[in-house]
PDB file of C-alpha atoms in Angstrom:
ATOM      1  CA  MET F 138      -5.810  14.216 -19.770  1.00 54.00           C
ATOM      2  CA  PRO F 139      -9.549  14.156 -19.927  1.00 43.00           C
ATOM      3  CA  GLU F 140     -11.515  17.211 -18.580  1.00 44.00           C
ATOM      4  CA  GLN F 141     -12.600  16.396 -14.971  1.00 44.00           C
ATOM      5  CA  ARG F 142     -16.109  14.992 -14.984  1.00 43.00           C
ATOM      6  CA  SER F 143     -18.159  17.149 -11.977  1.00 41.00           C
ATOM      7  CA  ALA F 144     -21.417  15.460 -12.482  1.00 38.00           C
ATOM      8  CA  GLU F 145     -20.846  12.378 -10.190  1.00 43.00           C
ATOM      9  CA  PRO F 146     -20.998  13.759  -6.882  1.00 42.00           C
ATOM     10  CA  ALA F 147     -24.432  15.476  -7.809  1.00 50.00           C
ATOM     11  CA  ARG F 148     -26.261  12.140  -7.970  1.00 72.00           C
ATOM     12  CA  ALA F 149     -27.201   9.984  -5.381  1.00 87.00           C
ATOM     13  CA  PRO F 150     -24.643   8.271  -3.449  1.00 96.00           C
ATOM     14  CA  ARG F 151     -23.416   4.976  -4.824  1.00 98.00           C
ATOM     15  CA  VAL F 152     -23.328   1.905  -3.091  1.00 98.00           C
ATOM     16  CA  GLY F 153     -21.256  -0.973  -3.796  1.00 98.00           C
ATOM     17  CA  ALA F 154     -19.632  -4.418  -2.650  1.00 98.00           C
ATOM     18  CA  TRP F 155     -16.202  -5.620  -2.479  1.00 98.00           C
ATOM     19  CA  VAL F 156     -15.080  -9.233  -3.381  1.00 98.00           C
ATOM     20  CA  ALA F 157     -11.759 -10.704  -2.278  1.00 97.00           C
ATOM     21  CA  LEU F 158     -12.531 -14.470  -3.091  1.00 97.00           C
ATOM     22  CA  ASP F 159     -12.170 -16.120  -6.606  1.00 96.00           C
ATOM     23  CA  ALA F 160     -15.774 -17.549  -6.612  1.00 97.00           C
ATOM     24  CA  PRO F 161     -17.166 -16.172  -9.806  1.00 97.00           C
ATOM     25  CA  ILE F 162     -20.612 -17.697  -9.223  1.00 98.00           C
ATOM     26  CA  ALA F 163     -21.078 -16.059  -5.961  1.00 97.00           C
ATOM     27  CA  THR F 164     -19.695 -12.627  -7.294  1.00 98.00           C
ATOM     28  CA  GLU F 165     -22.334 -12.805 -10.164  1.00 98.00           C
ATOM     29  CA  GLN F 166     -25.137 -12.922  -7.228  1.00 98.00           C
ATOM     30  CA  ILE F 167     -23.331 -10.449  -5.268  1.00 98.00           C
ATOM     31  CA  ALA F 168     -23.604  -8.082  -8.513  1.00 98.00           C
ATOM     32  CA  ARG F 169     -27.375  -9.356  -9.098  1.00 98.00           C
ATOM     33  CA  ALA F 170     -28.192  -8.008  -5.559  1.00 98.00           C
ATOM     34  CA  GLY F 171     -28.614  -4.282  -6.974  1.00 97.00           C
ATOM     35  CA  PHE F 172     -25.386  -2.767  -5.722  1.00 98.00           C
ATOM     36  CA  ASP F 173     -24.315   0.130  -8.071  1.00 98.00           C
ATOM     37  CA  TYR F 174     -20.760  -1.464  -8.413  1.00 98.00           C
ATOM     38  CA  VAL F 175     -18.475  -4.411  -7.348  1.00 98.00           C
ATOM     39  CA  CYS F 176     -15.256  -3.875  -6.698  1.00 98.00           C
ATOM     40  CA  VAL F 177     -12.671  -6.858  -6.991  1.00 98.00           C
ATOM     41  CA  ASP F 178      -9.580  -6.622  -4.694  1.00 98.00           C
ATOM     42  CA  GLY F 179      -6.122  -7.364  -6.320  1.00 96.00           C
ATOM     43  CA  GLN F 180      -4.449  -6.193  -3.380  1.00 96.00           C
ATOM     44  CA  HIS F 181      -5.430  -7.915  -0.017  1.00 94.00           C
ATOM     45  CA  GLY F 182      -7.830 -10.617  -1.662  1.00 84.00           C
ATOM     46  CA  VAL F 183      -7.122 -14.238  -2.880  1.00 90.00           C
ATOM     47  CA  ILE F 184      -7.494 -13.254  -6.189  1.00 93.00           C
ATOM     48  CA  GLY F 185      -4.603 -13.145  -9.225  1.00 93.00           C
ATOM     49  CA  TYR F 186      -4.883 -11.834 -12.587  1.00 95.00           C
ATOM     50  CA  ASP F 187      -6.881 -14.576 -13.803  1.00 96.00           C
ATOM     51  CA  ALA F 188      -9.130 -14.570 -10.977  1.00 96.00           C
ATOM     52  CA  GLN F 189      -9.541 -11.158 -11.447  1.00 96.00           C
ATOM     53  CA  VAL F 190     -10.609 -11.330 -15.002  1.00 96.00           C
ATOM     54  CA  ARG F 191     -13.287 -14.270 -13.870  1.00 97.00           C
ATOM     55  CA  ALA F 192     -14.616 -11.874 -11.330  1.00 98.00           C
ATOM     56  CA  LEU F 193     -14.822  -8.685 -13.635  1.00 97.00           C
ATOM     57  CA  LEU F 194     -16.911 -11.137 -16.436  1.00 96.00           C
ATOM     58  CA  ALA F 195     -19.133 -12.254 -13.067  1.00 98.00           C
ATOM     59  CA  VAL F 196     -19.536  -8.691 -11.993  1.00 98.00           C
ATOM     60  CA  ALA F 197     -20.731  -7.386 -15.455  1.00 96.00           C
ATOM     61  CA  ALA F 198     -22.882 -10.449 -16.343  1.00 96.00           C
ATOM     62  CA  GLY F 199     -24.618  -9.507 -12.801  1.00 97.00           C
ATOM     63  CA  GLY F 200     -25.241  -6.111 -13.976  1.00 97.00           C
ATOM     64  CA  ALA F 201     -23.110  -3.917 -11.561  1.00 98.00           C
ATOM     65  CA  GLU F 202     -20.494  -1.440 -12.716  1.00 97.00           C
ATOM     66  CA  PRO F 203     -17.353  -3.952 -12.424  1.00 97.00           C
ATOM     67  CA  TRP F 204     -14.362  -2.527 -10.869  1.00 98.00           C
ATOM     68  CA  ALA F 205     -10.963  -3.164  -9.617  1.00 98.00           C
ATOM     69  CA  ARG F 206      -8.463  -2.478  -6.952  1.00 98.00           C
ATOM     70  CA  VAL F 207      -4.757  -3.066  -8.047  1.00 98.00           C
ATOM     71  CA  SER F 208      -2.006  -4.195  -6.011  1.00 97.00           C
ATOM     72  CA  THR F 209       0.002  -1.525  -6.518  1.00 97.00           C
ATOM     73  CA  ASN F 210       0.767   1.768  -8.473  1.00 98.00           C
ATOM     74  CA  SER F 211       1.471   0.120 -11.634  1.00 98.00           C
ATOM     75  CA  ALA F 212       0.892   1.075 -15.234  1.00 97.00           C
ATOM     76  CA  ALA F 213       0.979  -2.485 -16.334  1.00 97.00           C
ATOM     77  CA  GLU F 214      -1.307  -3.534 -13.673  1.00 97.00           C
ATOM     78  CA  ILE F 215      -3.707  -0.711 -14.002  1.00 98.00           C
ATOM     79  CA  GLY F 216      -3.758  -1.368 -17.944  1.00 96.00           C
ATOM     80  CA  ARG F 217      -4.510  -4.848 -17.496  1.00 96.00           C
ATOM     81  CA  VAL F 218      -7.724  -4.884 -15.105  1.00 96.00           C
ATOM     82  CA  LEU F 219      -8.943  -2.164 -17.668  1.00 95.00           C
ATOM     83  CA  ASP F 220      -8.128  -4.371 -20.252  1.00 94.00           C
ATOM     84  CA  ALA F 221     -10.413  -7.200 -18.537  1.00 94.00           C
ATOM     85  CA  GLY F 222     -13.222  -4.728 -18.158  1.00 94.00           C
ATOM     86  CA  ALA F 223     -12.859  -2.696 -15.212  1.00 96.00           C
ATOM     87  CA  ARG F 224     -14.539   0.484 -15.544  1.00 96.00           C
ATOM     88  CA  GLY F 225     -13.119   2.057 -12.316  1.00 97.00           C
ATOM     89  CA  VAL F 226      -9.922   1.646 -10.719  1.00 98.00           C
ATOM     90  CA  ILE F 227      -8.977   2.067  -7.282  1.00 98.00           C
ATOM     91  CA  VAL F 228      -5.134   2.410  -6.475  1.00 98.00           C
ATOM     92  CA  PRO F 229      -3.689   1.997  -2.992  1.00 98.00           C
ATOM     93  CA  LEU F 230      -1.063   4.007  -1.123  1.00 97.00           C
ATOM     94  CA  ILE F 231      -1.022   7.142  -2.901  1.00 98.00           C
ATOM     95  CA  ASP F 232       1.256   9.573  -0.804  1.00 98.00           C
ATOM     96  CA  THR F 233       1.757  12.134  -3.259  1.00 98.00           C
ATOM     97  CA  ALA F 234       0.411  14.309  -6.202  1.00 98.00           C
ATOM     98  CA  ALA F 235       3.104  12.749  -8.793  1.00 98.00           C
ATOM     99  CA  GLU F 236       2.185   9.246  -7.692  1.00 98.00           C
ATOM    100  CA  ALA F 237      -1.634  10.170  -8.236  1.00 98.00           C
ATOM    101  CA  ARG F 238      -0.656  11.641 -11.397  1.00 98.00           C
ATOM    102  CA  ALA F 239       1.216   8.257 -12.680  1.00 98.00           C
ATOM    103  CA  ALA F 240      -1.865   6.596 -11.745  1.00 98.00           C
ATOM    104  CA  ALA F 241      -4.278   8.831 -13.962  1.00 98.00           C
ATOM    105  CA  GLU F 242      -1.952   8.658 -16.984  1.00 98.00           C
ATOM    106  CA  ALA F 243      -1.605   4.768 -16.638  1.00 98.00           C
ATOM    107  CA  ALA F 244      -5.272   4.646 -17.047  1.00 98.00           C
ATOM    108  CA  ARG F 245      -5.923   6.966 -20.242  1.00 97.00           C
ATOM    109  CA  TYR F 246      -4.318   6.519 -23.584  1.00 96.00           C
ATOM    110  CA  PRO F 247      -1.629   8.879 -25.266  1.00 96.00           C
ATOM    111  CA  THR F 248      -4.612  10.783 -27.245  1.00 94.00           C
ATOM    112  CA  SER F 249      -5.802  12.088 -23.751  1.00 93.00           C
ATOM    113  CA  GLY F 250      -2.487  12.829 -22.432  1.00 95.00           C
ATOM    114  CA  GLY F 251      -2.038   9.510 -20.580  1.00 97.00           C
ATOM    115  CA  ARG F 252       0.437   6.249 -21.434  1.00 96.00           C
ATOM    116  CA  ARG F 253      -1.878   3.326 -21.171  1.00 96.00           C
ATOM    117  CA  SER F 254      -0.979   0.907 -23.973  1.00 95.00           C
ATOM    118  CA  TYR F 255      -3.785   0.123 -26.454  1.00 92.00           C
ATOM    119  CA  GLY F 256      -4.912  -3.600 -26.554  1.00 86.00           C
ATOM    120  CA  PRO F 257      -8.549  -4.120 -26.530  1.00 80.00           C
ATOM    121  CA  MET F 258      -8.822  -7.603 -25.514  1.00 80.00           C
ATOM    122  CA  ARG F 259     -12.491  -7.129 -24.520  1.00 79.00           C
ATOM    123  CA  LEU F 260     -13.604  -4.909 -27.421  1.00 75.00           C
ATOM    124  CA  GLY F 261     -17.065  -4.211 -26.746  1.00 77.00           C
ATOM    125  CA  PRO F 262     -19.624  -2.002 -24.903  1.00 72.00           C
ATOM    126  CA  HIS F 263     -16.624  -0.811 -22.320  1.00 74.00           C
ATOM    127  CA  PHE F 264     -14.680   0.111 -25.028  1.00 82.00           C
ATOM    128  CA  GLY F 265     -15.361   3.182 -27.114  1.00 81.00           C
ATOM    129  CA  ALA F 266     -15.201   3.592 -31.012  1.00 83.00           C
ATOM    130  CA  THR F 267     -12.018   5.760 -30.233  1.00 90.00           C
ATOM    131  CA  PRO F 268      -9.292   5.533 -27.285  1.00 92.00           C
ATOM    132  CA  GLU F 269     -10.589   9.275 -25.841  1.00 93.00           C
ATOM    133  CA  GLU F 270     -14.160   7.750 -25.924  1.00 91.00           C
ATOM    134  CA  THR F 271     -12.948   4.847 -23.839  1.00 92.00           C
ATOM    135  CA  ASP F 272     -11.163   7.198 -21.701  1.00 94.00           C
ATOM    136  CA  ALA F 273     -14.214   9.162 -20.785  1.00 92.00           C
ATOM    137  CA  SER F 274     -15.836   5.970 -19.235  1.00 92.00           C
ATOM    138  CA  VAL F 275     -12.874   5.461 -17.035  1.00 96.00           C
ATOM    139  CA  THR F 276     -12.745   6.327 -13.505  1.00 98.00           C
ATOM    140  CA  VAL F 277      -9.524   6.563 -10.988  1.00 98.00           C
ATOM    141  CA  LEU F 278      -9.474   6.817  -7.331  1.00 98.00           C
ATOM    142  CA  ALA F 279      -6.343   7.446  -5.323  1.00 98.00           C
ATOM    143  CA  MET F 280      -6.474   5.769  -2.092  1.00 98.00           C
ATOM    144  CA  ILE F 281      -6.140   7.973   1.149  1.00 98.00           C
ATOM    145  CA  GLU F 282      -4.888   5.545   3.797  1.00 97.00           C
ATOM    146  CA  THR F 283      -1.307   7.227   5.212  1.00 97.00           C
ATOM    147  CA  ALA F 284      -0.128  10.098   6.911  1.00 96.00           C
ATOM    148  CA  SER F 285       1.447  11.214   3.821  1.00 97.00           C
ATOM    149  CA  GLY F 286      -1.636  10.800   1.737  1.00 98.00           C
ATOM    150  CA  LEU F 287      -3.497  12.683   4.102  1.00 97.00           C
ATOM    151  CA  ALA F 288      -1.368  15.524   4.164  1.00 97.00           C
ATOM    152  CA  GLU F 289      -1.040  15.953   0.520  1.00 98.00           C
ATOM    153  CA  LEU F 290      -4.831  15.249  -0.079  1.00 98.00           C
ATOM    154  CA  ASP F 291      -5.562  18.584  -1.579  1.00 98.00           C
ATOM    155  CA  SER F 292      -2.550  18.283  -4.012  1.00 98.00           C
ATOM    156  CA  ILE F 293      -3.605  14.770  -4.984  1.00 98.00           C
ATOM    157  CA  LEU F 294      -7.255  15.804  -5.604  1.00 98.00           C
ATOM    158  CA  ASP F 295      -6.120  18.791  -7.760  1.00 98.00           C
ATOM    159  CA  VAL F 296      -4.339  16.288 -10.422  1.00 98.00           C
ATOM    160  CA  GLU F 297      -6.095  16.354 -13.457  1.00 96.00           C
ATOM    161  CA  GLY F 298      -7.247  12.777 -14.486  1.00 97.00           C
ATOM    162  CA  VAL F 299      -7.892  11.697 -10.743  1.00 98.00           C
ATOM    163  CA  ASP F 300     -11.806  11.571 -10.510  1.00 98.00           C
ATOM    164  CA  GLY F 301     -11.429  11.427  -6.478  1.00 98.00           C
ATOM    165  CA  VAL F 302     -10.353   9.516  -3.658  1.00 98.00           C
ATOM    166  CA  TYR F 303     -11.285   6.017  -1.840  1.00 98.00           C
ATOM    167  CA  VAL F 304     -10.304   6.064   1.938  1.00 98.00           C
ATOM    168  CA  GLY F 305      -9.268   2.869   3.219  1.00 97.00           C
ATOM    169  CA  PRO F 306      -9.863   3.794   7.131  1.00 96.00           C
ATOM    170  CA  TYR F 307      -8.694   0.667   8.690  1.00 96.00           C
ATOM    171  CA  ASP F 308      -4.971   1.814   7.543  1.00 96.00           C
ATOM    172  CA  LEU F 309      -5.850   5.758   8.044  1.00 97.00           C
ATOM    173  CA  SER F 310      -6.460   4.836  11.562  1.00 96.00           C
ATOM    174  CA  LEU F 311      -3.374   3.138  12.140  1.00 96.00           C
ATOM    175  CA  ALA F 312      -1.931   6.131  10.197  1.00 96.00           C
ATOM    176  CA  LEU F 313      -3.349   8.650  12.638  1.00 96.00           C
ATOM    177  CA  GLY F 314      -1.680   6.610  16.058  1.00 95.00           C
ATOM    178  CA  ALA F 315      -3.879   3.751  16.503  1.00 95.00           C
ATOM    179  CA  ARG F 316      -2.469   0.677  18.038  1.00 95.00           C
ATOM    180  CA  VAL F 317      -5.291  -1.460  16.251  1.00 95.00           C
ATOM    181  CA  PRO F 318      -7.632  -0.146  13.542  1.00 93.00           C
ATOM    182  CA  PHE F 319     -10.721   2.056  14.965  1.00 93.00           C
ATOM    183  CA  GLU F 320      -9.123   2.160  18.409  1.00 94.00           C
ATOM    184  CA  ASP F 321     -11.836   4.425  20.413  1.00 94.00           C
ATOM    185  CA  ALA F 322      -8.899   7.205  21.159  1.00 95.00           C
ATOM    186  CA  ILE F 323      -8.211   7.714  17.505  1.00 94.00           C
ATOM    187  CA  VAL F 324     -12.028   7.541  16.281  1.00 96.00           C
ATOM    188  CA  PRO F 325     -12.731  11.405  16.883  1.00 96.00           C
ATOM    189  CA  ARG F 326      -9.737  12.341  15.131  1.00 96.00           C
ATOM    190  CA  LEU F 327     -10.810   9.969  12.110  1.00 97.00           C
ATOM    191  CA  ASP F 328     -14.180  11.228  11.473  1.00 97.00           C
ATOM    192  CA  ALA F 329     -12.634  14.774  11.590  1.00 97.00           C
ATOM    193  CA  GLU F 330     -10.423  13.737   9.031  1.00 98.00           C
ATOM    194  CA  LEU F 331     -13.218  11.976   7.250  1.00 98.00           C
ATOM    195  CA  ASP F 332     -15.435  15.384   7.392  1.00 98.00           C
ATOM    196  CA  ARG F 333     -12.290  17.060   5.776  1.00 98.00           C
ATOM    197  CA  ILE F 334     -11.617  14.750   2.877  1.00 98.00           C
ATOM    198  CA  ALA F 335     -15.636  14.813   2.032  1.00 98.00           C
ATOM    199  CA  ALA F 336     -15.565  18.482   2.393  1.00 98.00           C
ATOM    200  CA  ALA F 337     -12.546  18.732  -0.331  1.00 98.00           C
ATOM    201  CA  CYS F 338     -14.269  16.133  -2.858  1.00 98.00           C
ATOM    202  CA  ARG F 339     -17.305  18.314  -2.710  1.00 97.00           C
ATOM    203  CA  GLU F 340     -15.620  21.542  -3.297  1.00 98.00           C
ATOM    204  CA  ARG F 341     -13.931  20.157  -6.430  1.00 97.00           C
ATOM    205  CA  GLY F 342     -16.841  18.115  -7.453  1.00 97.00           C
ATOM    206  CA  LYS F 343     -14.758  15.251  -7.290  1.00 98.00           C
ATOM    207  CA  ILE F 344     -15.870  11.572  -6.145  1.00 98.00           C
ATOM    208  CA  ALA F 345     -15.650  10.975  -2.134  1.00 98.00           C
ATOM    209  CA  GLY F 346     -15.103   7.227  -1.522  1.00 98.00           C
ATOM    210  CA  VAL F 347     -14.770   5.304   1.201  1.00 98.00           C
ATOM    211  CA  HIS F 348     -15.025   1.536   2.586  1.00 98.00           C
ATOM    212  CA  CYS F 349     -17.171   0.634   5.112  1.00 97.00           C
ATOM    213  CA  ALA F 350     -17.487  -2.241   7.588  1.00 94.00           C
ATOM    214  CA  ASP F 351     -21.355  -2.674   6.857  1.00 95.00           C
ATOM    215  CA  GLY F 352     -24.443  -1.009   5.529  1.00 97.00           C
ATOM    216  CA  GLU F 353     -24.962   0.847   8.867  1.00 97.00           C
ATOM    217  CA  GLN F 354     -21.731   2.424   8.709  1.00 96.00           C
ATOM    218  CA  ALA F 355     -22.032   2.990   5.111  1.00 98.00           C
ATOM    219  CA  ALA F 356     -25.260   4.910   5.704  1.00 98.00           C
ATOM    220  CA  ARG F 357     -23.341   7.140   8.233  1.00 97.00           C
ATOM    221  CA  ARG F 358     -20.649   8.021   5.597  1.00 98.00           C
ATOM    222  CA  ILE F 359     -23.355   9.350   3.203  1.00 98.00           C
ATOM    223  CA  GLU F 360     -24.793  11.647   5.811  1.00 97.00           C
ATOM    224  CA  GLN F 361     -21.113  12.560   6.461  1.00 97.00           C
ATOM    225  CA  GLY F 362     -20.859  13.517   2.729  1.00 97.00           C
ATOM    226  CA  PHE F 363     -19.231  10.415   0.896  1.00 98.00           C
ATOM    227  CA  THR F 364     -20.644   9.935  -2.184  1.00 98.00           C
ATOM    228  CA  MET F 365     -19.277   6.241  -3.005  1.00 98.00           C
ATOM    229  CA  VAL F 366     -19.453   3.808  -0.369  1.00 98.00           C
ATOM    230  CA  THR F 367     -18.634   0.169  -0.177  1.00 98.00           C
ATOM    231  CA  ALA F 368     -21.351  -1.458   2.118  1.00 98.00           C
ATOM    232  CA  ALA F 369     -20.472  -5.145   1.964  1.00 98.00           C
ATOM    233  CA  THR F 370     -17.378  -7.659   1.496  1.00 97.00           C
ATOM    234  CA  ASP F 371     -17.890 -11.183   0.623  1.00 97.00           C
ATOM    235  CA  VAL F 372     -15.862 -12.337   3.030  1.00 96.00           C
ATOM    236  CA  SER F 373     -17.016 -10.859   6.089  1.00 95.00           C
ATOM    237  CA  SER F 374     -20.755 -10.908   4.887  1.00 96.00           C
ATOM    238  CA  LEU F 375     -20.279 -14.715   4.497  1.00 96.00           C
ATOM    239  CA  ARG F 376     -18.957 -15.318   7.976  1.00 95.00           C
ATOM    240  CA  ALA F 377     -21.337 -12.927   9.747  1.00 94.00           C
ATOM    241  CA  ASP F 378     -24.527 -14.730   7.756  1.00 95.00           C
ATOM    242  CA  MET F 379     -23.275 -17.985   8.574  1.00 95.00           C
ATOM    243  CA  GLN F 380     -22.988 -17.129  12.448  1.00 94.00           C
ATOM    244  CA  ARG F 381     -26.400 -15.793  12.372  1.00 93.00           C
ATOM    245  CA  GLN F 382     -27.754 -18.841  10.876  1.00 94.00           C
ATOM    246  CA  LEU F 383     -25.707 -21.193  13.397  1.00 94.00           C
ATOM    247  CA  ALA F 384     -27.092 -19.116  16.178  1.00 93.00           C
ATOM    248  CA  ALA F 385     -30.622 -19.122  15.142  1.00 93.00           C
ATOM    249  CA  ALA F 386     -30.382 -23.224  14.705  1.00 94.00           C
ATOM    250  CA  THR F 387     -28.691 -23.752  17.966  1.00 92.00           C
ATOM    251  CA  GLY F 388     -30.526 -21.370  19.677  1.00 89.00           C
ATOM    252  CA  SER F 389     -27.412 -19.281  21.091  1.00 78.00           C
ATOM    253  CA  ARG F 390     -26.809 -15.777  21.054  1.00 63.00           C
ATOM    254  CA  LEU F 391     -23.837 -16.136  18.664  1.00 57.00           C
ATOM    255  CA  GLY F 392     -22.007 -18.754  16.660  1.00 51.00           C
ATOM    256  CA  ALA F 393     -18.562 -19.088  17.923  1.00 51.00           C
ATOM    257  CA  ALA F 394     -16.176 -18.646  14.721  1.00 51.00           C
ATOM    258  CA  ARG F 395     -13.113 -21.046  14.632  1.00 44.00           C
ATOM    259  CA  ALA F 396     -10.163 -19.348  14.492  1.00 38.00           C
ATOM    260  CA  TYR F 397      -8.458 -21.438  11.769  1.00 30.00           C
TER     261      TYR F 397
END
């Protein structure tokens, strides 16, 4: 596997956006807003592979770094989103070091100790002159969102080729015992675990990523030590702004969103 990159966490924290809708023009505009990266959600969004390709092209056209979350820890799926132009991959539901190692190997070619199949469909700026050069520009984050993954945090971070972790706080709060995400009773423990995750990443010079509900929460996570924060999601941002505009037009405090 390639040598671990330790420079990333020393840079200013990276702030990104998240897209879950098959709307390439909107995705391009989000990428033009100034975010460092835009991640295309292939797990919980309504985006299949064809739509992922369109979205990754739109992100690149907008000038942000294209990322993708795959739906599962599958070598085939990881390879396909990289072939489509993703520079970073977020792999969900990582419970063990062995699973993290499989994800890292799926994202790198055999010349770097991985098992990614060579198929440069989009041969261009995100492909190096050699497979090893391409591997050097790929970032792999293991999602920490389960009790098992949390317990195995240190061993997951120590896997060669894993560049850091990305916390899914909704699932993690449920894994910690909440009945609904971010239940008040669980928030102190969740914050303590987030502190621990950020510290473990910092000790190893790896990326500490986290999904955030909004920009205010993202700012708090940066203060907490996270170096890669997703500050906005297309669906929630669209809904929130539409409600704000409706409230402004009608003079009401909040627009009442329909539940269908």
